mmCIF file with all atom_site columns, C-alpha atoms in Angstrom:
data_model
loop_
_atom_site.group_PDB
_atom_site.id
_atom_site.type_symbol
_atom_site.label_atom_id
_atom_site.label_alt_id
_atom_site.label_comp_id
_atom_site.label_asym_id
_atom_site.label_entity_id
_atom_site.label_seq_id
_atom_site.pdbx_PDB_ins_code
_atom_site.Cartn_x
_atom_site.Cartn_y
_atom_site.Cartn_z
_atom_site.occupancy
_atom_site.B_iso_or_equiv
_atom_site.pdbx_formal_charge
_atom_site.auth_seq_id
_atom_site.auth_comp_id
_atom_site.auth_asym_id
_atom_site.auth_atom_id
_atom_site.pdbx_PDB_model_num
ATOM 1   C CA . UNK A 1 1   ? -3.960  9.977   31.860  1.00 0.00 ? 1   UNK A CA 1
ATOM 2   C CA . UNK A 1 2   ? -1.209  7.410   31.160  1.00 0.00 ? 2   UNK A CA 1
ATOM 3   C CA . UNK A 1 3   ? -3.663  5.362   29.166  1.00 0.00 ? 3   UNK A CA 1
ATOM 4   C CA . UNK A 1 4   ? -4.534  8.312   26.925  1.00 0.00 ? 4   UNK A CA 1
ATOM 5   C CA . UNK A 1 5   ? -0.959  9.122   26.438  1.00 0.00 ? 5   UNK A CA 1
ATOM 6   C CA . UNK A 1 6   ? -0.168  5.465   25.482  1.00 0.00 ? 6   UNK A CA 1
ATOM 7   C CA . UNK A 1 7   ? -3.125  5.497   23.052  1.00 0.00 ? 7   UNK A CA 1
ATOM 8   C CA . UNK A 1 8   ? -1.802  8.642   21.421  1.00 0.00 ? 8   UNK A CA 1
ATOM 9   C CA . UNK A 1 9   ? 1.680   7.027   21.139  1.00 0.00 ? 9   UNK A CA 1
ATOM 10  C CA . UNK A 1 10  ? 0.142   3.871   19.600  1.00 0.00 ? 10  UNK A CA 1
ATOM 11  C CA . UNK A 1 11  ? -1.734  6.031   17.044  1.00 0.00 ? 11  UNK A CA 1
ATOM 12  C CA . UNK A 1 12  ? 1.561   7.751   16.113  1.00 0.00 ? 12  UNK A CA 1
ATOM 13  C CA . UNK A 1 13  ? 3.364   4.450   15.869  1.00 0.00 ? 13  UNK A CA 1
ATOM 14  C CA . UNK A 1 14  ? 0.728   3.009   13.614  1.00 0.00 ? 14  UNK A CA 1
ATOM 15  C CA . UNK A 1 15  ? 0.898   6.171   11.423  1.00 0.00 ? 15  UNK A CA 1
ATOM 16  C CA . UNK A 1 16  ? 4.624   5.792   11.142  1.00 0.00 ? 16  UNK A CA 1
ATOM 17  C CA . UNK A 1 17  ? 4.356   2.180   10.203  1.00 0.00 ? 17  UNK A CA 1
ATOM 18  C CA . UNK A 1 18  ? 1.680   2.828   7.602   1.00 0.00 ? 18  UNK A CA 1
ATOM 19  C CA . UNK A 1 19  ? 3.748   5.670   6.169   1.00 0.00 ? 19  UNK A CA 1
ATOM 20  C CA . UNK A 1 20  ? 6.918   3.628   6.034   1.00 0.00 ? 20  UNK A CA 1
ATOM 21  C CA . UNK A 1 21  ? 5.226   0.658   4.401   1.00 0.00 ? 21  UNK A CA 1
ATOM 22  C CA . UNK A 1 22  ? 3.592   3.072   1.806   1.00 0.00 ? 22  UNK A CA 1
ATOM 23  C CA . UNK A 1 23  ? 6.966   4.451   1.058   1.00 0.00 ? 23  UNK A CA 1
ATOM 24  C CA . UNK A 1 24  ? 8.577   1.033   0.983   1.00 0.00 ? 24  UNK A CA 1
ATOM 25  C CA . UNK A 1 25  ? 6.436   0.231   -2.032  1.00 0.00 ? 25  UNK A CA 1
ATOM 26  C CA . UNK A 1 26  ? 8.186   3.142   -3.864  1.00 0.00 ? 26  UNK A CA 1
ATOM 27  C CA . UNK A 1 27  ? 11.418  1.059   -4.043  1.00 0.00 ? 27  UNK A CA 1
ATOM 28  C CA . UNK A 1 28  ? 10.287  -1.035  -6.914  1.00 0.00 ? 28  UNK A CA 1
ATOM 29  C CA . UNK A 1 29  ? 12.148  -4.228  -7.616  1.00 0.00 ? 29  UNK A CA 1
ATOM 30  C CA . UNK A 1 30  ? 12.934  -3.897  -11.349 1.00 0.00 ? 30  UNK A CA 1
ATOM 31  C CA . UNK A 1 31  ? 12.799  -7.716  -11.638 1.00 0.00 ? 31  UNK A CA 1
ATOM 32  C CA . UNK A 1 32  ? 9.101   -7.478  -10.968 1.00 0.00 ? 32  UNK A CA 1
ATOM 33  C CA . UNK A 1 33  ? 8.295   -5.259  -13.962 1.00 0.00 ? 33  UNK A CA 1
ATOM 34  C CA . UNK A 1 34  ? 6.347   -7.406  -16.415 1.00 0.00 ? 34  UNK A CA 1
ATOM 35  C CA . UNK A 1 35  ? 3.801   -7.393  -19.191 1.00 0.00 ? 35  UNK A CA 1
ATOM 36  C CA . UNK A 1 36  ? 1.285   -9.218  -16.920 1.00 0.00 ? 36  UNK A CA 1
ATOM 37  C CA . UNK A 1 37  ? 1.017   -10.006 -13.251 1.00 0.00 ? 37  UNK A CA 1
ATOM 38  C CA . UNK A 1 38  ? 1.976   -13.484 -11.996 1.00 0.00 ? 38  UNK A CA 1
ATOM 39  C CA . UNK A 1 39  ? -0.716  -15.755 -10.677 1.00 0.00 ? 39  UNK A CA 1
ATOM 40  C CA . UNK A 1 40  ? 1.037   -15.815 -7.337  1.00 0.00 ? 40  UNK A CA 1
ATOM 41  C CA . UNK A 1 41  ? 3.480   -13.459 -5.657  1.00 0.00 ? 41  UNK A CA 1
ATOM 42  C CA . UNK A 1 42  ? 4.614   -13.145 -1.956  1.00 0.00 ? 42  UNK A CA 1
ATOM 43  C CA . UNK A 1 43  ? 6.358   -9.953  -0.689  1.00 0.00 ? 43  UNK A CA 1
ATOM 44  C CA . UNK A 1 44  ? 7.948   -9.171  2.641   1.00 0.00 ? 44  UNK A CA 1
ATOM 45  C CA . UNK A 1 45  ? 8.728   -5.564  3.797   1.00 0.00 ? 45  UNK A CA 1
ATOM 46  C CA . UNK A 1 46  ? 10.592  -4.606  6.896   1.00 0.00 ? 46  UNK A CA 1
ATOM 47  C CA . UNK A 1 47  ? 10.446  -1.022  8.378   1.00 0.00 ? 47  UNK A CA 1
ATOM 48  C CA . UNK A 1 48  ? 13.656  0.222   10.097  1.00 0.00 ? 48  UNK A CA 1
ATOM 49  C CA . UNK A 1 49  ? 14.275  3.489   12.022  1.00 0.00 ? 49  UNK A CA 1
ATOM 50  C CA . UNK A 1 50  ? 18.044  4.039   12.766  1.00 0.00 ? 50  UNK A CA 1
ATOM 51  C CA . UNK A 1 51  ? 18.771  0.469   12.010  1.00 0.00 ? 51  UNK A CA 1
ATOM 52  C CA . UNK A 1 52  ? 16.134  -0.833  14.434  1.00 0.00 ? 52  UNK A CA 1
ATOM 53  C CA . UNK A 1 53  ? 13.383  -3.018  13.001  1.00 0.00 ? 53  UNK A CA 1
ATOM 54  C CA . UNK A 1 54  ? 9.946   -1.750  14.059  1.00 0.00 ? 54  UNK A CA 1
ATOM 55  C CA . UNK A 1 55  ? 7.590   -3.690  11.820  1.00 0.00 ? 55  UNK A CA 1
ATOM 56  C CA . UNK A 1 56  ? 6.985   -6.247  9.157   1.00 0.00 ? 56  UNK A CA 1
ATOM 57  C CA . UNK A 1 57  ? 4.492   -6.312  6.356   1.00 0.00 ? 57  UNK A CA 1
ATOM 58  C CA . UNK A 1 58  ? 3.647   -9.606  4.499   1.00 0.00 ? 58  UNK A CA 1
ATOM 59  C CA . UNK A 1 59  ? 1.773   -9.067  1.216   1.00 0.00 ? 59  UNK A CA 1
ATOM 60  C CA . UNK A 1 60  ? 0.393   -11.772 -0.967  1.00 0.00 ? 60  UNK A CA 1
ATOM 61  C CA . UNK A 1 61  ? -0.994  -11.553 -4.525  1.00 0.00 ? 61  UNK A CA 1
ATOM 62  C CA . UNK A 1 62  ? -3.260  -14.278 -5.966  1.00 0.00 ? 62  UNK A CA 1
ATOM 63  C CA . UNK A 1 63  ? -5.134  -14.589 -9.288  1.00 0.00 ? 63  UNK A CA 1
ATOM 64  C CA . UNK A 1 64  ? -8.757  -15.442 -8.663  1.00 0.00 ? 64  UNK A CA 1
ATOM 65  C CA . UNK A 1 65  ? -9.812  -15.831 -12.314 1.00 0.00 ? 65  UNK A CA 1
ATOM 66  C CA . UNK A 1 66  ? -11.277 -13.680 -15.166 1.00 0.00 ? 66  UNK A CA 1
ATOM 67  C CA . UNK A 1 67  ? -8.554  -11.055 -14.920 1.00 0.00 ? 67  UNK A CA 1
ATOM 68  C CA . UNK A 1 68  ? -9.151  -10.475 -11.173 1.00 0.00 ? 68  UNK A CA 1
ATOM 69  C CA . UNK A 1 69  ? -6.747  -10.520 -8.353  1.00 0.00 ? 69  UNK A CA 1
ATOM 70  C CA . UNK A 1 70  ? -6.803  -10.549 -4.589  1.00 0.00 ? 70  UNK A CA 1
ATOM 71  C CA . UNK A 1 71  ? -4.133  -8.973  -2.335  1.00 0.00 ? 71  UNK A CA 1
ATOM 72  C CA . UNK A 1 72  ? -3.994  -9.871  1.347   1.00 0.00 ? 72  UNK A CA 1
ATOM 73  C CA . UNK A 1 73  ? -1.555  -8.076  3.763   1.00 0.00 ? 73  UNK A CA 1
ATOM 74  C CA . UNK A 1 74  ? -0.588  -8.401  7.395   1.00 0.00 ? 74  UNK A CA 1
ATOM 75  C CA . UNK A 1 75  ? 1.254   -5.742  9.345   1.00 0.00 ? 75  UNK A CA 1
ATOM 76  C CA . UNK A 1 76  ? 2.865   -6.412  12.726  1.00 0.00 ? 76  UNK A CA 1
ATOM 77  C CA . UNK A 1 77  ? 4.917   -4.172  14.938  1.00 0.00 ? 77  UNK A CA 1
ATOM 78  C CA . UNK A 1 78  ? 8.170   -5.644  16.216  1.00 0.00 ? 78  UNK A CA 1
ATOM 79  C CA . UNK A 1 79  ? 10.636  -4.806  19.029  1.00 0.00 ? 79  UNK A CA 1
ATOM 80  C CA . UNK A 1 80  ? 9.766   -1.713  21.101  1.00 0.00 ? 80  UNK A CA 1
ATOM 81  C CA . UNK A 1 81  ? 7.055   -0.808  18.626  1.00 0.00 ? 81  UNK A CA 1
ATOM 82  C CA . UNK A 1 82  ? 5.223   -3.978  19.580  1.00 0.00 ? 82  UNK A CA 1
ATOM 83  C CA . UNK A 1 83  ? 4.742   -2.535  23.139  1.00 0.00 ? 83  UNK A CA 1
ATOM 84  C CA . UNK A 1 84  ? 2.798   0.468   21.759  1.00 0.00 ? 84  UNK A CA 1
ATOM 85  C CA . UNK A 1 85  ? 1.025   -1.336  18.945  1.00 0.00 ? 85  UNK A CA 1
ATOM 86  C CA . UNK A 1 86  ? -0.162  -4.846  19.875  1.00 0.00 ? 86  UNK A CA 1
ATOM 87  C CA . UNK A 1 87  ? -2.826  -5.229  17.148  1.00 0.00 ? 87  UNK A CA 1
ATOM 88  C CA . UNK A 1 88  ? -2.195  -7.018  13.862  1.00 0.00 ? 88  UNK A CA 1
ATOM 89  C CA . UNK A 1 89  ? -3.503  -4.971  10.916  1.00 0.00 ? 89  UNK A CA 1
ATOM 90  C CA . UNK A 1 90  ? -4.997  -6.884  8.049   1.00 0.00 ? 90  UNK A CA 1
ATOM 91  C CA . UNK A 1 91  ? -5.630  -5.594  4.617   1.00 0.00 ? 91  UNK A CA 1
ATOM 92  C CA . UNK A 1 92  ? -7.550  -7.045  1.653   1.00 0.00 ? 92  UNK A CA 1
ATOM 93  C CA . UNK A 1 93  ? -7.913  -5.689  -1.800  1.00 0.00 ? 93  UNK A CA 1
ATOM 94  C CA . UNK A 1 94  ? -9.510  -7.047  -4.994  1.00 0.00 ? 94  UNK A CA 1
ATOM 95  C CA . UNK A 1 95  ? -8.871  -5.587  -8.423  1.00 0.00 ? 95  UNK A CA 1
ATOM 96  C CA . UNK A 1 96  ? -9.255  -6.416  -12.035 1.00 0.00 ? 96  UNK A CA 1
ATOM 97  C CA . UNK A 1 97  ? -6.733  -5.849  -14.894 1.00 0.00 ? 97  UNK A CA 1
ATOM 98  C CA . UNK A 1 98  ? -7.969  -4.529  -18.274 1.00 0.00 ? 98  UNK A CA 1
ATOM 99  C CA . UNK A 1 99  ? -5.367  -3.614  -20.873 1.00 0.00 ? 99  UNK A CA 1
ATOM 100 C CA . UNK A 1 100 ? -2.548  -3.073  -18.367 1.00 0.00 ? 100 UNK A CA 1
ATOM 101 C CA . UNK A 1 101 ? -4.800  -0.815  -16.217 1.00 0.00 ? 101 UNK A CA 1
ATOM 102 C CA . UNK A 1 102 ? -5.646  -1.878  -12.647 1.00 0.00 ? 102 UNK A CA 1
ATOM 103 C CA . UNK A 1 103 ? -9.142  -1.158  -11.512 1.00 0.00 ? 103 UNK A CA 1
ATOM 104 C CA . UNK A 1 104 ? -9.613  -1.563  -7.766  1.00 0.00 ? 104 UNK A CA 1
ATOM 105 C CA . UNK A 1 105 ? -12.922 -3.267  -6.889  1.00 0.00 ? 105 UNK A CA 1
ATOM 106 C CA . UNK A 1 106 ? -12.831 -3.348  -3.043  1.00 0.00 ? 106 UNK A CA 1
ATOM 107 C CA . UNK A 1 107 ? -10.512 -2.469  -0.203  1.00 0.00 ? 107 UNK A CA 1
ATOM 108 C CA . UNK A 1 108 ? -10.721 -3.415  3.527   1.00 0.00 ? 108 UNK A CA 1
ATOM 109 C CA . UNK A 1 109 ? -8.253  -2.652  6.303   1.00 0.00 ? 109 UNK A CA 1
ATOM 110 C CA . UNK A 1 110 ? -8.697  -3.176  10.074  1.00 0.00 ? 110 UNK A CA 1
ATOM 111 C CA . UNK A 1 111 ? -6.906  -4.191  13.265  1.00 0.00 ? 111 UNK A CA 1
ATOM 112 C CA . UNK A 1 112 ? -7.720  -7.709  14.468  1.00 0.00 ? 112 UNK A CA 1
ATOM 113 C CA . UNK A 1 113 ? -9.069  -6.562  17.851  1.00 0.00 ? 113 UNK A CA 1
ATOM 114 C CA . UNK A 1 114 ? -10.958 -3.501  16.577  1.00 0.00 ? 114 UNK A CA 1
ATOM 115 C CA . UNK A 1 115 ? -13.236 -4.450  13.667  1.00 0.00 ? 115 UNK A CA 1
ATOM 116 C CA . UNK A 1 116 ? -15.149 -1.208  14.426  1.00 0.00 ? 116 UNK A CA 1
ATOM 117 C CA . UNK A 1 117 ? -12.053 0.656   13.111  1.00 0.00 ? 117 UNK A CA 1
ATOM 118 C CA . UNK A 1 118 ? -12.370 -0.913  9.644   1.00 0.00 ? 118 UNK A CA 1
ATOM 119 C CA . UNK A 1 119 ? -11.685 1.241   6.609   1.00 0.00 ? 119 UNK A CA 1
ATOM 120 C CA . UNK A 1 120 ? -13.763 -0.013  3.698   1.00 0.00 ? 120 UNK A CA 1
ATOM 121 C CA . UNK A 1 121 ? -14.021 1.211   0.049   1.00 0.00 ? 121 UNK A CA 1
ATOM 122 C CA . UNK A 1 122 ? -16.206 -0.110  -2.677  1.00 0.00 ? 122 UNK A CA 1
ATOM 123 C CA . UNK A 1 123 ? -15.406 0.901   -6.244  1.00 0.00 ? 123 UNK A CA 1
ATOM 124 C CA . UNK A 1 124 ? -18.231 1.175   -8.870  1.00 0.00 ? 124 UNK A CA 1
ATOM 125 C CA . UNK A 1 125 ? -16.459 1.758   -12.325 1.00 0.00 ? 125 UNK A CA 1
ATOM 126 C CA . UNK A 1 126 ? -19.837 1.853   -14.218 1.00 0.00 ? 126 UNK A CA 1
ATOM 127 C CA . UNK A 1 127 ? -20.878 4.864   -12.147 1.00 0.00 ? 127 UNK A CA 1
ATOM 128 C CA . UNK A 1 128 ? -17.158 6.128   -11.738 1.00 0.00 ? 128 UNK A CA 1
ATOM 129 C CA . UNK A 1 129 ? -17.691 6.392   -7.983  1.00 0.00 ? 129 UNK A CA 1
ATOM 130 C CA . UNK A 1 130 ? -16.028 4.938   -4.879  1.00 0.00 ? 130 UNK A CA 1
ATOM 131 C CA . UNK A 1 131 ? -18.057 4.655   -1.623  1.00 0.00 ? 131 UNK A CA 1
ATOM 132 C CA . UNK A 1 132 ? -16.460 4.540   1.837   1.00 0.00 ? 132 UNK A CA 1
ATOM 133 C CA . UNK A 1 133 ? -17.951 3.137   5.028   1.00 0.00 ? 133 UNK A CA 1
ATOM 134 C CA . UNK A 1 134 ? -17.788 6.592   6.534   1.00 0.00 ? 134 UNK A CA 1
ATOM 135 C CA . UNK A 1 135 ? -20.426 7.701   3.984   1.00 0.00 ? 135 UNK A CA 1
ATOM 136 C CA . UNK A 1 136 ? -17.922 9.672   1.803   1.00 0.00 ? 136 UNK A CA 1
ATOM 137 C CA . UNK A 1 137 ? -18.248 9.304   -1.940  1.00 0.00 ? 137 UNK A CA 1
ATOM 138 C CA . UNK A 1 138 ? -15.675 10.341  -4.507  1.00 0.00 ? 138 UNK A CA 1
ATOM 139 C CA . UNK A 1 139 ? -15.561 10.567  -8.293  1.00 0.00 ? 139 UNK A CA 1
ATOM 140 C CA . UNK A 1 140 ? -12.912 8.276   -9.730  1.00 0.00 ? 140 UNK A CA 1
ATOM 141 C CA . UNK A 1 141 ? -11.254 7.754   -13.123 1.00 0.00 ? 141 UNK A CA 1
ATOM 142 C CA . UNK A 1 142 ? -8.789  5.110   -14.416 1.00 0.00 ? 142 UNK A CA 1
ATOM 143 C CA . UNK A 1 143 ? -5.456  5.314   -12.457 1.00 0.00 ? 143 UNK A CA 1
ATOM 144 C CA . UNK A 1 144 ? -7.033  5.755   -9.011  1.00 0.00 ? 144 UNK A CA 1
ATOM 145 C CA . UNK A 1 145 ? -5.650  3.036   -6.761  1.00 0.00 ? 145 UNK A CA 1
ATOM 146 C CA . UNK A 1 146 ? -5.824  1.741   -3.132  1.00 0.00 ? 146 UNK A CA 1
ATOM 147 C CA . UNK A 1 147 ? -2.803  1.346   -0.913  1.00 0.00 ? 147 UNK A CA 1
ATOM 148 C CA . UNK A 1 148 ? -2.493  -2.345  -1.787  1.00 0.00 ? 148 UNK A CA 1
ATOM 149 C CA . UNK A 1 149 ? -3.056  -2.204  -5.586  1.00 0.00 ? 149 UNK A CA 1
ATOM 150 C CA . UNK A 1 150 ? -0.782  0.707   -6.541  1.00 0.00 ? 150 UNK A CA 1
ATOM 151 C CA . UNK A 1 151 ? 2.419   -1.236  -6.406  1.00 0.00 ? 151 UNK A CA 1
ATOM 152 C CA . UNK A 1 152 ? 1.035   -3.734  -8.963  1.00 0.00 ? 152 UNK A CA 1
ATOM 153 C CA . UNK A 1 153 ? -0.124  -0.848  -11.032 1.00 0.00 ? 153 UNK A CA 1
ATOM 154 C CA . UNK A 1 154 ? 3.444   0.305   -11.385 1.00 0.00 ? 154 UNK A CA 1
ATOM 155 C CA . UNK A 1 155 ? 4.688   -3.179  -11.995 1.00 0.00 ? 155 UNK A CA 1
ATOM 156 C CA . UNK A 1 156 ? 2.494   -3.088  -15.192 1.00 0.00 ? 156 UNK A CA 1
ATOM 157 C CA . UNK A 1 157 ? 3.231   0.506   -15.966 1.00 0.00 ? 157 UNK A CA 1
ATOM 158 C CA . UNK A 1 158 ? 6.872   1.163   -14.918 1.00 0.00 ? 158 UNK A CA 1
ATOM 159 C CA . UNK A 1 159 ? 7.590   4.907   -14.639 1.00 0.00 ? 159 UNK A CA 1
ATOM 160 C CA . UNK A 1 160 ? 10.534  6.467   -16.389 1.00 0.00 ? 160 UNK A CA 1
ATOM 161 C CA . UNK A 1 161 ? 13.656  7.890   -14.588 1.00 0.00 ? 161 UNK A CA 1
ATOM 162 C CA . UNK A 1 162 ? 13.036  11.573  -14.154 1.00 0.00 ? 162 UNK A CA 1
ATOM 163 C CA . UNK A 1 163 ? 9.351   11.184  -14.525 1.00 0.00 ? 163 UNK A CA 1
ATOM 164 C CA . UNK A 1 164 ? 7.107   13.327  -12.311 1.00 0.00 ? 164 UNK A CA 1
ATOM 165 C CA . UNK A 1 165 ? 3.412   12.833  -11.682 1.00 0.00 ? 165 UNK A CA 1
ATOM 166 C CA . UNK A 1 166 ? 0.512   12.409  -9.397  1.00 0.00 ? 166 UNK A CA 1
ATOM 167 C CA . UNK A 1 167 ? -1.393  9.302   -8.132  1.00 0.00 ? 167 UNK A CA 1
ATOM 168 C CA . UNK A 1 168 ? -4.635  9.182   -6.243  1.00 0.00 ? 168 UNK A CA 1
ATOM 169 C CA . UNK A 1 169 ? -5.054  6.573   -3.467  1.00 0.00 ? 169 UNK A CA 1
ATOM 170 C CA . UNK A 1 170 ? -8.273  5.641   -1.655  1.00 0.00 ? 170 UNK A CA 1
ATOM 171 C CA . UNK A 1 171 ? -7.346  4.226   1.726   1.00 0.00 ? 171 UNK A CA 1
ATOM 172 C CA . UNK A 1 172 ? -10.950 3.542   3.037   1.00 0.00 ? 172 UNK A CA 1
ATOM 173 C CA . UNK A 1 173 ? -11.038 6.827   4.985   1.00 0.00 ? 173 UNK A CA 1
ATOM 174 C CA . UNK A 1 174 ? -10.426 9.313   2.268   1.00 0.00 ? 174 UNK A CA 1
ATOM 175 C CA . UNK A 1 175 ? -9.006  9.894   -1.236  1.00 0.00 ? 175 UNK A CA 1
ATOM 176 C CA . UNK A 1 176 ? -5.645  11.499  -1.268  1.00 0.00 ? 176 UNK A CA 1
ATOM 177 C CA . UNK A 1 177 ? -3.413  12.636  -4.059  1.00 0.00 ? 177 UNK A CA 1
ATOM 178 C CA . UNK A 1 178 ? 0.363   12.186  -3.942  1.00 0.00 ? 178 UNK A CA 1
ATOM 179 C CA . UNK A 1 179 ? 2.998   13.744  -6.094  1.00 0.00 ? 179 UNK A CA 1
ATOM 180 C CA . UNK A 1 180 ? 5.997   11.712  -7.030  1.00 0.00 ? 180 UNK A CA 1
ATOM 181 C CA . UNK A 1 181 ? 9.294   11.785  -8.868  1.00 0.00 ? 181 UNK A CA 1
ATOM 182 C CA . UNK A 1 182 ? 11.268  8.871   -10.235 1.00 0.00 ? 182 UNK A CA 1
ATOM 183 C CA . UNK A 1 183 ? 14.831  9.432   -8.903  1.00 0.00 ? 183 UNK A CA 1
ATOM 184 C CA . UNK A 1 184 ? 16.653  6.531   -10.559 1.00 0.00 ? 184 UNK A CA 1
ATOM 185 C CA . UNK A 1 185 ? 18.043  3.048   -9.974  1.00 0.00 ? 185 UNK A CA 1
ATOM 186 C CA . UNK A 1 186 ? 19.290  2.184   -6.456  1.00 0.00 ? 186 UNK A CA 1
ATOM 187 C CA . UNK A 1 187 ? 20.508  -1.160  -4.866  1.00 0.00 ? 187 UNK A CA 1
ATOM 188 C CA . UNK A 1 188 ? 18.974  -1.973  -1.513  1.00 0.00 ? 188 UNK A CA 1
ATOM 189 C CA . UNK A 1 189 ? 19.507  -4.769  0.968   1.00 0.00 ? 189 UNK A CA 1
ATOM 190 C CA . UNK A 1 190 ? 17.007  -7.622  0.980   1.00 0.00 ? 190 UNK A CA 1
ATOM 191 C CA . UNK A 1 191 ? 16.570  -11.112 2.521   1.00 0.00 ? 191 UNK A CA 1
ATOM 192 C CA . UNK A 1 192 ? 18.253  -12.447 -0.655  1.00 0.00 ? 192 UNK A CA 1
ATOM 193 C CA . UNK A 1 193 ? 21.056  -9.871  -0.774  1.00 0.00 ? 193 UNK A CA 1
ATOM 194 C CA . UNK A 1 194 ? 21.273  -6.706  -2.793  1.00 0.00 ? 194 UNK A CA 1
ATOM 195 C CA . UNK A 1 195 ? 18.536  -6.130  -5.440  1.00 0.00 ? 195 UNK A CA 1
ATOM 196 C CA . UNK A 1 196 ? 18.146  -3.522  -8.090  1.00 0.00 ? 196 UNK A CA 1
ATOM 197 C CA . UNK A 1 197 ? 15.260  -1.070  -7.493  1.00 0.00 ? 197 UNK A CA 1
ATOM 198 C CA . UNK A 1 198 ? 13.739  1.984   -9.044  1.00 0.00 ? 198 UNK A CA 1
ATOM 199 C CA . UNK A 1 199 ? 13.564  4.684   -6.412  1.00 0.00 ? 199 UNK A CA 1
ATOM 200 C CA . UNK A 1 200 ? 10.423  6.859   -6.425  1.00 0.00 ? 200 UNK A CA 1
ATOM 201 C CA . UNK A 1 201 ? 10.142  9.722   -3.997  1.00 0.00 ? 201 UNK A CA 1
ATOM 202 C CA . UNK A 1 202 ? 7.014   11.458  -2.739  1.00 0.00 ? 202 UNK A CA 1
ATOM 203 C CA . UNK A 1 203 ? 7.246   15.123  -3.407  1.00 0.00 ? 203 UNK A CA 1
ATOM 204 C CA . UNK A 1 204 ? 6.122   17.843  -0.884  1.00 0.00 ? 204 UNK A CA 1
ATOM 205 C CA . UNK A 1 205 ? 2.766   19.347  -1.801  1.00 0.00 ? 205 UNK A CA 1
ATOM 206 C CA . UNK A 1 206 ? 2.709   23.015  -2.735  1.00 0.00 ? 206 UNK A CA 1
#
C-alpha cells in the first residue's frame, strides 16, 4: 500500500516537473530571437515551487547538417523531489527547418530505468501523418511541434505582444492543442543575472 502511494506521488511529481518545464519554455529570452538557429546552443532551466528548487532541465541544440537539428534534454529531480522521482528523464528530438518553419521528424522521451515507458513519435510530412508507439496516428500540418522543438519554433517566429493563438504539440503519447496569449516583456532571474524575456501564458480551455 505504501509502495502504491509512493508510485502515485512519483507520477504526480513527474507531471508537475514536466508541466513546469513546458511552461518555462514560455519565458522566451528575447536575445535568442534570430533569423536562423545557431549551430550550437545549451540551455538550463530550473523549476522552483515556493522558492525551493525541485528539478533541473538541461537542453542542447546541435546542427547536424542539411537544415536539420538535434535536441537532447535531461531532466533531473532535486531536493525532496528526488526522493519521489529517482529516474533521469531523457528526451531526443530531430527536426528540419524550411523557410523559417520547423518540421519535427522524430521525438523520443523515456526514463533511464524504464525504457518500456518510452514515448515515441515519428513524423511523415509527405503523408502529413505522425505515428506514435502506442499505435495512435494523427493528421498533421505545418506548425505542429513536439515538446522539444516548439521553443525553437518561436525563436524563429517571435509572437507579438497581445497575440493569442493555438499550438499543437505531439509528446509521444498524444497530440494536444494549447491556447496561448503573449502577455509582454518581463525580466527574470537567471544564472547570469536578470534577462529580458517575452512572457507567454497558457490560456484555460473553453
